[in-house]
Amino acid sequence: MDKQTILLSDCCRFHLGDEPDAWQAWFNDSDWEEVTLPHDWSVAHPFSRDYSSGTGYLIGGIGWYRIHIIPSAAWQGKRISITFDGIYKNSRVWCNSYYLGERPNGYISFTYDITDAFRFDTENIISVYVDHREISDSRWFTGSGITRKVTLNIEENVHPVPNGIFFTTPEVSEEMATFHVDNELVNTGTETVQLQVTNYLLSQTGNTVTKACASITLAKGETKTLHTTGSIDSPILWSPKNPYLYTLKTTICILNKASSEEYVASTISVGIRTFSFTPDKGFFLNNRPLKLKGVCVHHDAGCLGAAVLAPVWQRRLTKLKVMGCNAIRMSHNPHMPELYDLCDSMGFLVIDEAFDEWEGPKNKWSTGHNVYPPKHQGYYVDFPAWHERDLVDMIRRDRNHPCVLLWSIGNEIDYPNDPYCHPSFETMTGNNDANKPAQERQYNPYRPNAERLAVLSKHLCDIVKSTDTSHPVTLAAAFPELSSTLGFIDPLDVVGYNYKEHLYAESHAQFPDKPFLGSENGHTLNAWKAVTDNNYISGQFLWTGIDYLGEAHGWPIHGSGAGLLTLAGFEKSSYYRRQSFWATEPMVHLTTTLADEDCGEFTSVSESWNYPLGAKVLVKCYTNLSKIELFLNDKSLGIWEKSKDNDCICLQLSYEPGKLRATGIMEDSTCIAPSHTLYTTSCACQMDFHIWETSKPKSFYQIEVTLQDSNGYRVYNDNTMLYVSVENGNLLGLENGNLADITEYSATYRSAYRGQLLIYVTALDDTEPVSVHVSGEGIQSKTIELPLP
C-alpha cells in the first residue's frame, strides 16, 4: 500500500498538572479537557506579572496529553509510527504503557516507531508528558504543550527512514539540470528483499518530467542508502519571483515476491535552483545577483500562542511579500514545517537556525528587560547531550526545501559577558544593553573564556558538514570586535553580523575570503544603504518582521513591538516605510503626527487626519517614486521631491478637515499612478469584515474587523470593546495587536486597536455554515455567515 499520513488533531484529551499514572493505558481520562492539536496551554490562562516577562507573563507548568487512536484492519502487517513536529518541552511519550523516549528540545520534530506496541483489538493510547515548569527558560515566548501538529504514519516494512530522502541539484542552468536523490531505506520485515526504487519528478500538472531508477538488496533489519541520478532539460528554476515546485515521488517495488506491486513510499515538493555567496559580489541565485531583503520572525501568533496554523503564516507572508520582503530568518530555532512549505510555494529564502545558546546560559529577564538579577534556565543544560542530534534532525528535516539557503548554528552566542568574556576587553557593551549596570559590562575572570566559542563553532560546523554539504553554514555574531579575533567565525562559510554595519568594510578587508550578510539589523535607512552601497554584503534581516510575545520590557507590556506587522498581522506605518525601500511596484503612503518634533526616521506617526483646526501637522509620505503631488481637499499643494538621503518626503501643514491625498508622479505616463488618501473621520458607528482567503484547512477562518465612521472610513483612534459570539464553530481567539492589553486570551471580548481586530474561527463540520456576530457600544452590530469549507 502507498504510505499514509494521518493527521491526529481531534482525538486528544489534556490535563494541566501532574498525573503520575497517566502514562498507563488503563488510566481513566474521561474527565480531562478535550482539545484540538496543536495546542498551547499557556495562552488559555490569564496574564500575570507573577510569571516571566521574558516569556510574555504567561503560565507554564506540567501537562499531560492522551491521544486516542482507533485502529484500522488495513494497518495490520504495516509499520506504524507517530511524528511530533514539536512539543514544548521536556516531553516523554508512551504508547499503550510502553515508554518510547524523551525529547528536551521543544522546537525539534521527532518520530517514534510504535508498531510493536500498537493494538488492533482496542483503541490505542499515546500518553505525552510535558514539563515546562521553568518559565524563565527563554528570552521570548515559547508556549507550552503539543504546540505543533501530530501525524500517524502507515507504511510498508521496506520504507525510507524518517527524513531519509535527500534531493540535490549539483548542476543547474536554464538549459539543463542534473539531480541526485539519496534514498535511505530500512527493511523492518522478516526476510531479505530485492527491490527497485524509482524517483519520479512530476510537474505541477502531475505529469512525469523525468525519473531515476536503481536496484538494491536489503537484508532483514538492514538500512542502506541508495543513490540515484537523473537530469531534466529546460528546467523551471525556483526563485522568489517564480517559486516553481516539482513533486518528487519515490516508489518501491519488491522484486523477489510473486505478487510484487509498486507502492508510493514518499512524496515531497522540491525545487531546482542554484545559489552561491561570494566574498566580493554577494549573493547569487540561479547565477543572477540578488539582495536578501529579509526579516527575522519568532514562532507565536499572539492569542494562538505557539499553536499556529499554516493559514496564519500564509496571511502574514502575503503581506510581507507585498512589502518587498524575499527572505525569512527562523529565529532562533527550527519552526513549524508548514512555514517552510509556505516559503517554498510563496518564494521566500530562509536562514534555518538551530540554537540561541550553547554551553553557556544567557541572561533570561523575568521582571522586565535588563532588570537584574536575571535567571539562567534554558537549553544550555541539554546542549552537551542533545546538540548533535538536534542539529542533525533539523538539517535532515529541512534540507529538501528549495527555500533554505543557510544553516545557522547559533544566535549571538558571543554576546558580551553573557556569559563569555576575555581579558583583551576590559569592558564590553552589546547591542541590547540599555540600563545594564557598569559592573556587568566589565571583564570578570571567573566568567567562561570566549576562546571556548571557537572550539564549539568548529565542532558544530563539522556536524553540519558531515550531514549536508549542499548548504553553507553561518551564525549570527553579536560582538565580532572580540570573537572574530579568536577564531569564532573561521569555520563559517558565510558570516552573519548583528547590528554591526560599521564593521562591514573593516571585516571585509580582514577576511577577504568570507562572504558577509546582516543576520539581524535595525530599521534605519543607513543600515539598508550599507547593503545597497556594498556589493559584498548579501543582504539584511530586520529585527523583526512581526511583533511577538515575550522579551517584554515590563508589565503590562507582554511582547516586543519591533515588528513591521502587529501581533494581529496588521500593517504598521513602518511597514509602508520599508515597502518604499524594498518594493518594486510603485507605492505611495501618507502618515501624520502633530509637529512637536523634528522629522526623524522614527517619529511616531499614524494614518490619521484628525487634529485641532489650524494645528501644525507633520506629514511624512513614504514612496519609492522620486516625486509626488500633494492635495488638500482637492487643491494642489505642489509637487514634492524625495531626496536619496531621506527615508520619506517630509513637510508641515496647517490642519484643516477633509482629505489629504498624495499621488505619485510616474515617468511613464501610461502607467497608473499610485495614490493614498487620509480622511477626517467622525466617531465609529459601523464595522467592515474581511475574510482572509487561505489554503488548507478550509475550515479555519481569519476575519479582519475594521471600525468605520458613517462615510465608511477607518477610524484609526478607535478602541471600542467588541464582543464576539460564534454559532456552529469555535472561537479560537481575538487579537488586536495591542501589547499593553492584558485581557486574557480566552475571553470572548477584546477592544479594537487602531480601529481593528482580528478574529480566528474554526468550523465544527462541513454541513452547517459558521455564523460570527460582533457587537460594541455605539457600533452597529453585524453578523457574517462564513462559507462552508
Coordinates of N, CA, C and O in Angstrom, one line a residue, residues 15 35 70-71 98 140 146 221 285 287 368 390 455 489 498 506 527 618 675 681 717 759 779:
H15 N -4.7 17.5 30.5 CA -4.9 17.8 31.9 C -3.7 18.7 32.3 O -2.5 18.3 32.0
V35 N -9.2 18.6 23.7 CA -8.5 19.7 23.0 C -8.2 19.3 21.5 O -8.2 18.1 21.2
I70 N -8.1 4.9 17.1 CA -8.9 3.7 16.7 C -8.1 3.0 15.6 O -7.9 3.6 14.5
P71 N -7.8 1.7 15.8 CA -7.0 1.0 14.7 C -7.9 0.7 13.5 O -9.1 0.6 13.6
Y98 N 3.9 1.5 27.0 CA 5.3 1.2 26.6 C 6.0 2.6 26.4 O 5.6 3.4 25.6
W140 N 12.2 34.8 24.8 CA 10.9 35.1 24.1 C 9.9 34.1 24.5 O 10.2 33.1 25.2
I146 N 1.8 20.4 23.3 CA 2.0 19.8 21.9 C 1.6 21.0 20.9 O 0.5 21.1 20.5
G221 N 16.3 -6.2 8.7 CA 16.8 -5.3 9.7 C 17.9 -4.3 9.2 O 18.4 -3.5 9.9
L285 N 21.5 34.0 -7.1 CA 20.5 32.9 -7.2 C 20.3 32.6 -8.7 O 20.0 33.6 -9.5
N287 N 22.5 32.1 -10.8 CA 23.6 32.9 -11.5 C 23.3 34.3 -11.7 O 23.9 35.0 -12.5
G368 N 11.2 42.2 33.7 CA 11.4 43.3 32.9 C 12.8 43.3 32.2 O 13.7 42.7 32.8
D390 N 19.9 17.2 17.8 CA 19.0 18.2 17.5 C 19.4 18.9 16.2 O 18.6 19.2 15.3
V455 N 36.1 26.8 19.6 CA 36.1 25.3 19.6 C 34.8 24.8 19.3 O 34.6 23.9 18.5
I489 N 34.6 32.9 13.9 CA 33.9 32.9 12.5 C 34.8 32.1 11.5 O 34.3 31.9 10.4
N498 N 25.2 40.9 13.5 CA 24.0 41.5 14.1 C 24.3 43.0 14.5 O 25.2 43.2 15.4
E506 N 35.7 47.0 7.4 CA 36.9 46.5 8.1 C 37.0 45.0 8.1 O 38.0 44.4 7.8
A527 N 21.3 51.5 7.6 CA 21.5 50.1 7.7 C 21.2 49.4 6.3 O 21.9 48.5 5.9
L618 N 2.8 67.4 11.0 CA 3.9 66.9 10.3 C 3.4 65.8 9.4 O 2.7 64.8 9.8
S675 N -1.8 56.1 -5.4 CA -2.3 57.3 -4.7 C -2.7 56.8 -3.3 O -3.1 55.6 -3.1
T681 N -12.3 61.8 10.0 CA -13.4 60.9 10.4 C -14.2 61.4 11.6 O -13.7 62.1 12.4
N717 N -8.2 56.0 15.6 CA -8.0 56.1 17.0 C -9.1 55.4 17.9 O -9.2 55.7 19.1
I759 N -10.2 38.1 14.2 CA -10.9 37.0 14.8 C -10.5 35.7 14.2 O -10.5 35.6 12.9
I779 N -21.7 50.9 18.2 CA -21.4 50.4 16.8 C -22.5 49.5 16.4 O -23.1 48.7 17.2

